[in-house]
Amino acid sequence: MTAATHSTLFPQVPGSSQFTAPPRDADAVLDGLDPEQREVATTLHGPVCVLAGAGTGKTRAITHRIAYGVRAGILQPSSVLAVTFTNRAAGEMRGRLRQLGAGGVQARTFHSAALRQLQYFWPKAVGGELPRLLERKVQLVAEAGARCRVRLDRNELRDVTGEIEWAKVTQTVPADYPAAVAKAQRDAPRDPAEIGQIYAMYEQLKRDRSSIDFEDVLLLTVGILQDRHDIAERIRGQYQHFVVDEYQDVSPLQQRLLDLWLGDRDNLCVVGDASQTIYSFTGATPDHLLNFRTRHPGATVVKLVRDYRSTPQVVHLANGLLAQARGRAAEHRLELVSQRDPGPDPVYAEYADEPAEAEGTARRIRDLIAAGVPAGEIAVLYRINAQSEVYEQALADAGVPYQLRGAERFFERAEVREAGVALRGAARAGGNDSLLDDAEDLPSQVRAVLSTKGWTTEPPTGSGAVRDRWESLAALVRLAEDFARARPGATLGDLVAELDERAAAQHAPTVQGVTLASLHSAKGLEWDAVFLVGLTEGMMPITYAKTDEQVEEERRLLYVGVTRARLHLSLSWALARSPGGRASRRPTRFLTGLRPGSAAPGARTRGGGAGIERGGAGAPAAARRGRRGPVRCRVCGATLTDAGEMKLMRCEDCPSDMDEALYERLREWRSEQARQLGQPPYCVFTDKTLMAIAETVPATDGELARISGVGVRKLGRFGADVLAICAGQEPGDGAAED
């Protein structure tokens, strides 16, 4: 679009005498806001910094702020520019503003706002047509690599492209890239000098072909505003009031553009939470948020800490995580205060191996769905996309519909399809394939074949596409090892058939189901029930998080995961990778002092998590006992891995000595307690906990406390009633009012 065809892109701003709004209904916009949100909404002049914790209604606060200003006649809709980071967030903001009667306000991403200005002013500032915008830069990066005589495969291309994007948003020129990488302690996917050469050639090719990329949109807009004061003043005349959401994710380049938009004015409202900074690898930094009061000494700072999303139990764990954090962002952490009624305690589940963890998770999800929780309100979140395969399989086996977010299904990934072709070819060739000459068993055959596709015994350093590819291939190697253990004597052809069956079972049409997603892609979303899985050292924090800053970002990533849950939260880990493997894994250090059976890390816990240390409803006995060995059935002695079986301390199929009459009395009592509390019955005790009580018939507080699901809090609240029922007496009154 050019100025000639769209002259209304920057219409004349009407004077105050031309602008009218109905002040009489402005106060109605403030109805329903809490005191802090109301302060945000009514502070319309000067710099404002809103520190907003997860679930505290920040979007509500800033949209009502804009709407209040518009309806009170203080702000003109066309003079307000609200910027955020995703098209989804910008669209949501526009929709809310329309509903609030402020439909003329511009709500855009940084790139969208800059592109609009660049398209409009390019003919005047530079002349001619705006260069063609590259939709995807990978092909040009590939050509740049070829011209530098550096061969890049598909995954390396993605990683090098990401490095170029990082360099540009941090305003690093090609010659300075190697030094910048060293200073930032980044794990470059290739030699930094090579990437610097490719970066320089890429920029040259763009110039030769009159093309620009999305980072150039910001850079060129910055350049025009710096060089052409008349254009800068025109934009400043148009936009006089700025709102920036997710300010902790602003890059140096975006901050430079924001400064130029503002000029010497200070009508700026920023909203962010340093504890949710999880994209530093893209150039995002919380420094601008943390330094806001230094740059704007007279700024009004408002903290939003009332959490309307999560229950007190979930918020308690989230606060406990941040209480152990270190570094500058941790110094500005917000302690959330839940505004919801109490719910079930977080469940900590320890499993013998990864398949058992996935199967146990799938069973618990199936139980939640049976209890009335919609499948679309349940999520399984993991650290890397390669972890999805075992959960895809477990949910498919359990008949639970699911959908992947931000990633292809495991068997649809390019590297997995390529590996399948290679394995199929090797299976056909059989003994005629020299690649398999030294392979003595099925796993070694698979490792030999996949080594030609990029699998190595040691993972590549750093993150990115190369690491993602390796993780996918490593998942296939693990699958082969598990398959060979389950079916001794299985051939490569048998494994290929198994892979085909799994792929076919997961090619069903996309349906409304349980969300499978990485922690990064879950940012900004929420569900009734969240399962955080694979929480072991090496995965959380990830192995390539080496520096203190990188480890702290991993902690913040787990915090983001915890705060996605409204009501139900489960945290699980597996002691071994595969069945029968050595139980050498340890739960993530981030849960030390918070999960049952773990020692507090010191005074920094500030008491957060003491309630959680007592265990949550449904927490398996293995988690409660820490690492003291497997849980065994008290009837047959078999090792138990299912959370429900561990609660009962016996296999589901083993004979039960439960007192049926006692169980029914407990169920009737639970129903009455739940009615008085206004909560579902399982929030008092789950069925499995009642069964365990009816089987053991405890006579003392100590005996009752040893039953999984009866923590100290519930013991104090319901213990007297339960023991009375077990003794054949009538329960006392008032337990629900405790």
XYZ file of C-alpha atoms in Angstrom:
738
model
C 0.000 0.000 0.000
C 1.267 3.471 -0.865
C 0.374 6.992 0.141
C -1.368 7.526 -3.185
C -3.778 4.641 -2.703
C -4.338 4.912 1.058
C -4.134 8.515 2.114
C -6.341 7.784 5.154
C -3.665 5.699 6.855
C -2.669 8.823 8.761
C -5.824 10.978 8.856
C -5.790 14.408 10.435
C -6.228 14.214 14.195
C -9.309 16.188 15.182
C -8.820 18.973 17.671
C -10.218 18.751 21.156
C -13.168 20.894 20.162
C -14.096 18.375 17.476
C -13.825 15.335 19.734
C -16.677 14.457 22.010
C -17.314 11.504 24.271
C -20.019 10.818 26.825
C -18.282 11.482 30.186
C -21.419 10.447 32.040
C -20.810 6.769 31.241
C -17.022 6.788 31.605
C -17.188 5.632 35.220
C -19.162 2.572 34.126
C -15.954 1.295 32.511
C -14.405 1.128 35.974
C -17.109 -1.146 37.369
C -15.744 -4.538 38.320
C -12.089 -3.467 38.493
C -10.143 -4.145 41.666
C -8.364 -1.191 43.370
C -5.052 -1.749 41.564
C -6.687 -2.235 38.169
C -8.716 0.914 38.804
C -5.525 2.833 39.554
C -4.102 1.678 36.229
C -7.282 2.686 34.417
C -7.471 6.176 35.905
C -3.781 7.155 35.727
C -3.833 8.604 32.215
C -0.947 11.065 32.252
C 2.789 10.615 32.495
C 4.768 7.372 32.481
C 3.058 4.376 34.069
C 4.658 0.997 34.750
C 2.291 -1.875 35.503
C 3.983 -4.908 37.035
C 1.394 -7.605 36.393
C 1.738 -11.171 37.622
C 0.291 -14.189 35.843
C -3.508 -14.288 35.858
C -3.907 -10.813 37.389
C -6.022 -9.327 34.590
C -3.442 -7.093 32.919
C -5.229 -7.038 29.557
C -8.437 -6.109 31.344
C -6.646 -3.283 33.184
C -5.008 -1.698 30.127
C -8.026 -2.024 27.824
C -10.256 -0.447 30.481
C -7.607 2.264 30.907
C -7.807 3.162 27.227
C -11.600 2.906 27.153
C -11.956 5.054 30.262
C -9.737 7.750 28.751
C -11.671 7.677 25.491
C -15.138 7.724 27.064
C -14.115 10.477 29.486
C -12.909 12.636 26.587
C -9.300 12.637 27.815
C -7.888 10.407 25.054
C -8.721 10.604 21.363
C -9.022 7.086 19.886
C -6.866 7.857 16.845
C -4.078 9.231 19.053
C -3.557 5.979 20.969
C -1.228 3.214 19.784
C -1.256 -0.037 21.761
C 1.449 -2.534 20.800
C 1.970 -6.140 21.797
C 3.879 -9.149 20.474
C 1.490 -11.504 18.714
C -1.311 -11.035 16.230
C -3.553 -13.091 18.526
C -2.944 -10.721 21.461
C -3.428 -7.653 19.256
C -6.700 -9.063 17.902
C -7.945 -9.841 21.406
C -7.109 -6.298 22.492
C -8.950 -4.759 19.519
C -11.992 -6.904 20.255
C -12.108 -5.855 23.906
C -11.667 -2.198 23.002
C -14.568 -2.372 20.538
C -16.774 -3.908 23.226
C -15.793 -1.086 25.584
C -16.634 1.629 23.056
C -13.078 2.488 22.020
C -13.059 0.939 18.558
C -10.937 3.643 16.900
C -7.816 2.767 18.881
C -4.924 1.157 16.994
C -3.818 -2.158 18.591
C -0.989 -3.787 16.647
C 2.215 -5.754 16.921
C 5.496 -3.835 16.727
C 6.101 -5.181 13.225
C 2.594 -4.408 12.005
C 2.699 -0.821 13.266
C 6.179 -0.241 11.809
C 5.266 -1.787 8.436
C 2.203 0.415 8.185
C 4.311 3.531 8.790
C 7.055 2.340 6.445
C 4.591 1.719 3.617
C 3.059 5.136 4.058
C 6.249 7.211 4.336
C 8.647 5.299 2.067
C 7.755 7.252 -1.119
C 8.409 10.553 0.676
C 11.490 9.465 2.636
C 13.257 7.361 -0.009
C 11.224 7.494 -3.196
C 9.845 4.733 -5.365
C 8.163 1.614 -4.097
C 8.950 -0.111 -0.840
C 11.281 -3.107 -1.471
C 9.640 -6.507 -1.591
C 9.091 -8.064 1.829
C 10.542 -11.559 2.191
C 7.941 -13.899 3.617
C 10.615 -16.509 4.434
C 14.302 -15.804 4.579
C 15.531 -19.418 4.677
C 16.053 -19.742 0.913
C 18.137 -16.584 0.781
C 20.188 -17.728 3.803
C 20.805 -21.025 1.974
C 22.064 -19.148 -1.077
C 24.243 -16.943 1.114
C 25.742 -20.052 2.690
C 26.422 -21.601 -0.719
C 28.175 -18.425 -1.886
C 30.326 -18.550 1.228
C 31.039 -22.225 0.407
C 29.353 -23.353 3.601
C 26.925 -26.214 3.176
C 23.933 -26.066 5.511
C 21.362 -28.809 5.907
C 17.717 -27.991 6.536
C 18.064 -27.846 10.313
C 21.291 -25.855 10.259
C 19.560 -23.415 7.916
C 16.848 -22.822 10.486
C 19.394 -22.300 13.246
C 21.597 -19.924 11.245
C 18.496 -17.980 10.205
C 17.587 -17.662 13.873
C 21.075 -16.346 14.638
C 20.731 -13.692 11.933
C 17.377 -12.643 13.384
C 18.898 -12.433 16.880
C 21.789 -10.322 15.566
C 19.442 -7.884 13.874
C 17.065 -7.357 16.803
C 20.076 -6.782 19.076
C 21.414 -4.307 16.462
C 24.545 -6.358 15.819
C 26.181 -5.917 12.402
C 27.804 -8.923 10.649
C 31.376 -7.909 11.523
C 30.496 -7.749 15.230
C 28.529 -11.013 15.364
C 31.364 -13.298 16.663
C 32.195 -10.906 19.508
C 28.506 -10.441 20.365
C 27.995 -14.227 20.558
C 30.939 -14.591 22.907
C 29.725 -11.734 25.111
C 26.194 -13.147 25.291
C 27.530 -16.683 25.926
C 25.333 -18.067 23.154
C 25.842 -21.557 21.747
C 26.158 -20.773 18.048
C 25.076 -23.649 15.752
C 28.263 -23.248 13.696
C 31.551 -21.387 13.907
C 30.579 -17.740 14.665
C 33.003 -16.463 12.016
C 31.208 -18.583 9.397
C 27.813 -17.338 10.519
C 29.116 -13.761 10.382
C 30.176 -14.319 6.753
C 26.807 -15.847 5.847
C 25.042 -12.958 7.580
C 27.057 -10.404 5.566
C 26.370 -12.238 2.290
C 22.666 -12.495 3.140
C 22.486 -8.737 3.624
C 24.294 -8.202 0.313
C 21.892 -10.478 -1.559
C 18.923 -8.590 -0.118
C 20.336 -5.297 -1.298
C 21.069 -6.700 -4.759
C 17.479 -7.939 -5.104
C 15.749 -4.964 -3.501
C 14.247 -7.086 -0.736
C 13.779 -6.583 2.985
C 12.931 -8.955 5.846
C 10.770 -8.454 8.914
C 13.695 -7.251 11.028
C 14.465 -4.685 8.319
C 10.963 -3.308 8.753
C 11.929 -2.183 12.255
C 15.454 -1.136 11.267
C 14.300 0.939 8.302
C 11.534 2.599 10.297
C 14.099 3.487 12.965
C 16.428 4.845 10.262
C 13.742 7.045 8.692
C 12.605 8.441 12.048
C 16.211 9.225 12.979
C 17.063 10.910 9.671
C 13.793 12.655 8.829
C 12.661 14.822 11.703
C 9.647 16.022 9.709
C 8.346 12.446 9.377
C 9.109 11.717 13.032
C 7.122 14.789 14.065
C 4.226 13.745 11.836
C 4.008 10.366 13.553
C 4.361 11.972 16.979
C 1.543 14.311 16.070
C -0.603 11.330 15.181
C 0.183 9.120 18.166
C 0.379 10.894 21.494
C -0.317 8.057 23.902
C 1.378 4.636 23.900
C 0.612 1.365 25.652
C 3.067 -1.569 25.444
C 1.993 -5.037 26.591
C 4.443 -7.853 27.510
C 7.143 -5.231 27.999
C 9.539 -7.799 29.449
C 9.890 -9.232 25.927
C 10.981 -6.004 24.224
C 14.216 -6.273 22.214
C 16.787 -3.442 21.997
C 15.589 -2.678 18.464
C 11.942 -2.467 19.521
C 12.886 -0.222 22.424
C 14.771 2.063 20.020
C 11.674 2.337 17.821
C 9.478 3.054 20.849
C 11.853 5.836 21.938
C 11.597 7.433 18.502
C 7.809 7.214 18.531
C 7.742 8.934 21.917
C 10.267 11.683 21.296
C 10.551 13.874 24.382
C 7.068 12.975 25.662
C 6.235 10.629 28.518
C 2.655 9.482 27.901
C 3.667 5.849 28.012
C 2.116 2.912 29.848
C 4.086 -0.353 29.895
C 2.871 -3.679 31.280
C 5.036 -6.685 32.058
C 6.352 -9.300 34.453
C 10.088 -9.973 34.647
C 9.314 -13.443 36.040
C 7.804 -14.411 32.680
C 10.871 -13.559 30.575
C 11.442 -16.821 28.681
C 12.476 -15.653 25.204
C 15.953 -14.209 25.774
C 17.275 -16.488 23.015
C 15.338 -14.318 20.527
C 16.805 -11.068 21.863
C 14.090 -10.261 24.415
C 15.333 -8.691 27.642
C 13.572 -7.591 30.850
C 16.138 -4.810 31.339
C 13.850 -2.168 29.834
C 11.098 -3.112 32.300
C 13.473 -3.282 35.255
C 15.100 0.054 34.333
C 11.839 1.871 33.678
C 11.867 3.904 36.893
C 15.502 4.842 36.302
C 14.664 6.180 32.855
C 11.405 7.739 34.085
C 12.012 8.849 37.691
C 8.507 10.249 38.100
C 6.753 7.129 36.837
C 3.685 5.738 38.559
C 4.266 2.066 39.379
C 1.260 -0.197 39.986
C 1.574 -3.852 40.974
C -1.153 -6.314 40.026
C -0.858 -9.345 42.317
C -4.473 -10.515 42.690
C -4.524 -13.773 40.734
C -7.965 -14.493 39.292
C -6.867 -17.529 37.286
C -5.436 -20.074 39.709
C -6.446 -21.584 43.036
C -4.508 -20.788 46.237
C -2.814 -24.180 45.977
C -1.440 -23.471 42.494
C -0.457 -19.914 43.427
C 1.316 -21.189 46.559
C 3.546 -23.398 44.442
C 4.190 -20.615 41.914
C 5.258 -18.267 44.701
C 7.467 -20.982 46.163
C 9.268 -21.411 42.837
C 10.075 -17.715 42.591
C 11.073 -17.499 46.254
C 14.111 -19.627 45.378
C 15.018 -17.595 42.276
C 18.146 -15.496 41.996
C 19.313 -12.645 39.832
C 17.951 -9.230 38.985
C 14.591 -10.405 37.661
C 14.047 -12.365 40.885
C 14.585 -9.207 42.941
C 11.485 -7.754 41.267
C 9.293 -10.840 41.576
C 5.649 -10.446 42.448
C 4.034 -12.528 45.191
C 0.634 -13.499 43.857
C -2.508 -13.665 45.997
C -5.192 -16.029 44.699
C -8.730 -14.675 44.501
C -10.276 -18.096 43.876
C -11.770 -20.614 46.253
C -9.459 -23.400 47.414
C -9.003 -26.371 45.121
C -7.087 -29.647 45.110
C -3.417 -29.627 46.048
C -0.881 -30.065 43.259
C -0.160 -33.733 42.617
C 3.468 -34.885 42.587
C 3.917 -38.176 40.749
C 7.136 -40.185 40.563
C 7.264 -43.014 38.007
C 9.668 -45.835 37.345
C 10.226 -44.876 33.683
C 9.017 -42.569 30.910
C 6.390 -44.931 29.420
C 4.926 -45.441 32.898
C 4.826 -41.667 33.365
C 3.000 -41.209 30.059
C 0.549 -44.043 30.772
C -0.120 -42.768 34.294
C -0.707 -39.269 32.930
C -3.102 -40.606 30.290
C -5.070 -42.538 32.930
C -5.398 -39.486 35.152
C -6.529 -37.411 32.174
C -9.129 -40.033 31.326
C -10.370 -39.889 34.928
C -10.626 -36.090 34.792
C -12.628 -36.250 31.567
C -14.921 -38.855 33.137
C -15.372 -36.491 36.098
C -16.595 -33.746 33.769
C -13.471 -31.762 32.855
C -13.624 -31.067 29.072
C -10.705 -32.531 27.101
C -10.079 -29.078 25.627
C -9.487 -27.736 29.135
C -6.596 -30.136 29.807
C -2.958 -29.690 28.731
C 0.225 -31.747 28.909
C 3.260 -29.459 28.857
C 6.863 -30.558 28.317
C 10.248 -28.910 27.804
C 10.982 -29.947 24.206
C 8.760 -31.109 21.343
C 10.570 -34.456 21.047
C 8.945 -35.479 24.347
C 5.519 -35.500 22.716
C 5.778 -38.940 21.092
C 5.325 -41.038 24.215
C 2.334 -38.905 25.276
C 0.782 -39.024 21.814
C 0.994 -42.812 22.013
C -0.274 -43.074 25.593
C -3.282 -40.850 24.920
C -4.065 -42.707 21.691
C -3.904 -46.033 23.565
C -6.207 -44.626 26.255
C -8.718 -43.419 23.655
C -8.234 -39.770 24.646
C -8.391 -37.215 21.793
C -5.489 -34.767 21.651
C -4.079 -31.949 19.555
C -0.539 -30.653 19.244
C 0.217 -26.966 19.558
C 3.222 -25.343 17.911
C 4.652 -28.577 16.501
C 3.969 -31.342 14.021
C 2.845 -34.710 15.278
C 5.866 -36.844 16.020
C 5.440 -39.223 13.083
C 4.794 -36.315 10.699
C 8.110 -34.587 11.394
C 10.436 -34.544 8.412
C 13.339 -36.186 10.237
C 11.073 -38.963 11.562
C 9.667 -39.636 8.088
C 13.205 -39.712 6.646
C 14.304 -42.077 9.397
C 11.330 -44.331 8.669
C 12.311 -44.533 4.989
C 15.893 -45.413 5.929
C 14.807 -48.085 8.418
C 12.380 -49.571 5.902
C 15.148 -49.755 3.299
C 17.541 -51.415 5.742
C 14.848 -53.926 6.741
C 14.309 -54.873 3.082
C 18.023 -55.225 2.446
C 18.481 -57.415 5.495
C 21.916 -59.035 5.584
C 22.892 -57.345 2.309
C 23.204 -53.944 3.956
C 26.853 -53.419 4.918
C 25.753 -50.738 7.365
C 24.416 -53.499 9.631
C 27.478 -55.757 9.483
C 28.632 -54.937 13.025
C 25.158 -54.520 14.525
C 24.427 -57.453 16.807
C 20.895 -56.638 17.936
C 17.894 -54.530 16.957
C 18.833 -51.367 18.908
C 22.353 -51.356 17.467
C 20.889 -51.819 13.961
C 18.639 -48.799 14.477
C 21.508 -46.738 15.849
C 23.622 -47.666 12.816
C 20.882 -46.642 10.362
C 19.988 -43.403 12.157
C 23.638 -42.392 12.431
C 23.411 -41.673 8.701
C 20.563 -39.240 9.442
C 22.289 -37.215 12.136
C 21.969 -39.307 15.292
C 25.085 -39.430 17.459
C 25.807 -40.963 20.844
C 26.152 -37.479 22.344
C 23.635 -34.670 21.726
C 24.773 -31.505 19.933
C 25.484 -28.545 22.173
C 22.973 -25.733 22.380
C 19.372 -25.526 21.259
C 17.757 -25.023 17.873
C 16.673 -27.120 14.913
C 19.772 -29.364 14.943
C 19.132 -30.249 18.569
C 15.407 -30.779 17.855
C 16.288 -33.159 15.005
C 18.666 -35.102 17.240
C 16.038 -35.372 19.974
C 13.525 -36.816 17.490
C 16.043 -39.412 16.273
C 17.058 -40.185 19.857
C 13.381 -40.822 20.647
C 13.318 -43.407 17.843
C 16.445 -45.062 19.251
C 14.817 -45.254 22.688
C 11.644 -46.639 21.134
C 13.705 -49.373 19.427
C 15.407 -50.254 22.713
C 12.066 -50.503 24.504
C 10.570 -52.549 21.650
C 13.488 -55.002 21.701
C 13.192 -55.381 25.463
C 9.454 -56.065 25.222
C 9.825 -58.443 22.250
C 13.137 -60.337 22.398
C 14.127 -61.580 18.968
C 12.173 -58.838 17.131
C 13.615 -57.881 13.743
C 14.082 -54.539 12.047
C 11.049 -55.372 9.925
C 8.979 -55.910 13.077
C 10.034 -52.493 14.347
C 9.127 -50.829 11.025
C 5.678 -52.444 11.213
C 5.293 -51.168 14.776
C 6.232 -47.643 13.684
C 3.729 -47.804 10.828
C 0.968 -48.885 13.210
C 1.761 -46.070 15.619
C 1.842 -43.508 12.829
C -1.491 -44.732 11.439
C -3.123 -44.579 14.873
C -2.103 -40.934 15.224
C -3.186 -39.693 11.811
C -6.779 -39.178 12.849
C -8.374 -35.823 11.929
C -7.680 -33.005 14.366
C -10.378 -32.891 17.019
C -11.109 -30.924 20.121
C -8.920 -32.704 22.631
C -6.181 -32.525 25.213
C -3.481 -30.018 24.255
C 0.093 -31.277 23.958
C 2.513 -28.360 23.896
C 5.992 -27.209 24.826
C 6.277 -24.817 27.744
C 7.371 -22.002 25.434
C 4.335 -22.352 23.178
C 1.998 -22.409 26.206
C 2.822 -18.808 27.172
C -0.319 -16.688 27.281
C -2.677 -19.679 27.499
C -4.499 -21.349 30.395
C -6.403 -24.568 31.136
C -8.470 -26.048 33.955
C -5.976 -28.908 34.327
C -2.256 -28.866 33.512
C 0.179 -31.801 33.598
C 3.836 -30.739 33.743
C 5.805 -33.832 32.736
C 9.423 -34.918 32.409
C 10.595 -32.708 35.296
C 14.052 -34.219 35.719
C 17.516 -32.706 35.893
C 18.838 -32.397 32.340
C 15.392 -31.602 31.000
C 14.363 -28.951 33.536
C 16.733 -27.169 33.519
C 17.767 -28.341 30.070
C 21.330 -29.653 29.784
C 22.559 -26.755 27.670
C 21.532 -24.153 30.271
C 25.047 -23.515 31.588
C 25.160 -19.997 33.013
C 23.295 -18.740 36.064
C 21.148 -16.539 33.803
C 20.217 -19.492 31.592
C 19.322 -21.670 34.595
C 17.158 -18.908 36.039
C 15.330 -18.587 32.723
C 14.575 -22.314 32.945
C 13.106 -21.715 36.407
C 10.930 -18.952 34.965
C 9.832 -21.353 32.229
C 8.595 -23.807 34.870
C 6.868 -20.911 36.652
C 5.045 -20.059 33.422
C 3.965 -23.706 33.177
C 2.649 -23.800 36.748
C 0.671 -20.584 36.301
C -1.154 -21.958 33.233
C -3.308 -24.109 35.566
C -6.612 -22.854 36.919
C -7.595 -25.761 39.183
C -5.769 -29.071 38.695
C -1.975 -29.226 38.552
C 0.195 -32.324 38.267
C 4.001 -32.409 38.265
C 5.721 -35.666 37.365
C 9.078 -37.209 36.576
C 10.505 -40.634 35.769
C 13.491 -42.193 37.537
C 14.606 -44.097 34.434
C 14.258 -43.582 30.709
C 12.901 -47.012 29.845
C 11.403 -50.015 31.684
C 14.052 -51.938 33.559
C 16.552 -49.090 33.217
C 18.727 -47.806 36.032
C 16.806 -45.380 38.263
C 19.496 -42.719 38.092
C 17.456 -39.630 37.347
C 16.682 -36.925 39.881
C 13.661 -34.620 40.019
C 14.353 -31.052 38.967
C 16.233 -28.943 41.475
C 13.525 -26.281 41.112
C 11.123 -28.383 43.201
C 13.556 -28.953 46.056
C 11.895 -27.807 49.243
C 8.514 -27.714 47.511
C 7.736 -31.307 46.585
C 7.032 -33.931 49.254
C 10.080 -35.613 50.699
C 12.618 -33.020 49.526
C 14.848 -30.954 51.788
C 14.375 -27.209 51.782
C 17.189 -25.381 49.928
C 17.716 -22.932 52.780
C 16.203 -19.797 54.173
C 15.318 -18.508 50.716
C 12.127 -20.585 50.664
C 10.469 -17.910 52.856
C 7.995 -20.507 54.029
C 6.488 -20.871 50.558
C 5.678 -24.472 49.842
C 5.430 -25.752 53.413
C 1.853 -26.801 52.709
C 2.897 -28.442 49.476
C 5.631 -30.458 51.209
C 2.873 -32.261 53.028
C 1.672 -33.722 49.767
C -1.362 -33.134 47.584
C -4.560 -35.030 47.040
C -3.689 -38.005 44.968
C 0.068 -37.722 45.409
C 1.569 -41.179 45.013
C 3.389 -42.768 47.880
C 6.595 -42.891 45.872
C 6.655 -39.101 45.681
C 5.888 -38.828 49.398
C 8.762 -41.136 50.317
C 11.272 -39.397 48.051
C 13.878 -41.754 46.589
C 13.756 -44.660 49.076
C 12.940 -47.320 46.535
C 9.955 -48.600 44.563
C 6.453 -48.888 45.965
C 5.356 -52.513 46.192
C 1.927 -54.106 46.369
C 1.142 -55.133 49.967
C -0.684 -58.221 48.624
C 1.545 -59.712 45.907
C 4.742 -57.666 46.249
C 4.788 -56.373 42.642
C 6.311 -52.959 41.915
C 3.611 -50.304 41.548
C 3.874 -47.406 39.070
C 0.269 -46.265 38.708
C -0.641 -43.341 40.968
C -3.975 -44.870 41.954
C -2.422 -48.235 42.780
C 0.331 -46.556 44.799
C -2.336 -44.778 46.806
C -4.008 -48.114 47.607
C -0.602 -49.816 48.117
C -1.830 -52.749 46.034
C -2.474 -53.753 42.434
C -5.939 -53.021 41.109
C -6.387 -56.749 40.391
C -5.240 -57.948 43.813
C -7.985 -58.873 46.291
C -9.267 -56.046 48.455
C -10.142 -56.299 52.128
C -12.108 -53.063 52.016
C -14.994 -52.564 54.426
C -17.756 -51.794 51.895
C -20.134 -50.363 54.505
C -17.403 -48.065 55.838
C -16.596 -46.938 52.305
C -20.241 -45.983 51.694
C -20.432 -44.058 54.997
C -17.277 -42.172 54.034
C -18.738 -41.343 50.618
C -21.952 -39.990 52.198
C -19.926 -37.897 54.648
C -17.721 -36.584 51.782
C -20.790 -35.554 49.760
C -22.094 -33.488 52.655
C -18.696 -31.838 53.219
C -18.429 -31.014 49.516
C -21.926 -29.520 49.549
C -21.054 -27.278 52.506
C -17.778 -26.225 50.875
C -19.342 -25.668 47.455
C -16.656 -27.848 45.822
C -16.587 -31.139 43.921
C -16.367 -34.202 46.207
C -12.839 -35.100 45.066
C -11.605 -31.799 46.562
C -12.371 -33.302 49.977
C -10.895 -36.761 49.273
C -10.627 -38.745 46.059
C -12.348 -42.127 45.675
C -8.980 -43.855 45.890
C -8.188 -42.131 49.189
C -11.558 -43.203 50.626
C -10.901 -46.767 49.429
C -7.487 -46.724 51.108
C -9.080 -45.478 54.344
C -11.777 -48.159 54.172
C -9.113 -50.834 53.615
C -6.737 -49.785 56.412
C -9.396 -48.496 58.890
C -7.023 -46.126 60.737
C -7.539 -45.653 64.465
C -5.107 -42.786 65.145
C -4.010 -39.544 63.534
C -0.662 -41.128 62.678
C -2.243 -44.076 60.879
C -4.559 -41.764 58.939
C -1.716 -39.400 58.003
C 0.232 -42.282 56.423
C -2.470 -42.690 53.760
C -1.599 -40.938 50.521
C -3.894 -37.979 49.930
C -4.280 -37.177 53.635
C -1.849 -34.327 54.191
C -1.454 -32.380 57.417
C -3.942 -29.733 56.248
C -6.658 -32.276 55.494
C -5.797 -34.231 58.603
C -6.470 -31.149 60.695
C -9.603 -30.276 58.770
C -11.280 -33.666 58.367
C -9.260 -36.094 60.529
C -11.547 -36.148 63.563
C -14.601 -36.867 61.416
C -12.886 -39.640 59.454
C -11.536 -41.355 62.568
C -14.983 -41.142 64.183
C -16.595 -42.791 61.151
C -13.908 -45.509 61.146
C -14.669 -46.153 64.827
C -18.387 -46.538 64.047
C -19.298 -43.187 65.631
C -21.081 -40.148 64.264
C -18.790 -37.445 62.859
C -18.643 -34.113 64.667
C -20.069 -30.914 63.294
C -18.218 -28.011 61.767
C -15.462 -29.703 59.785
C -16.397 -27.760 56.676
C -16.293 -24.442 58.534
C -12.725 -25.037 59.781
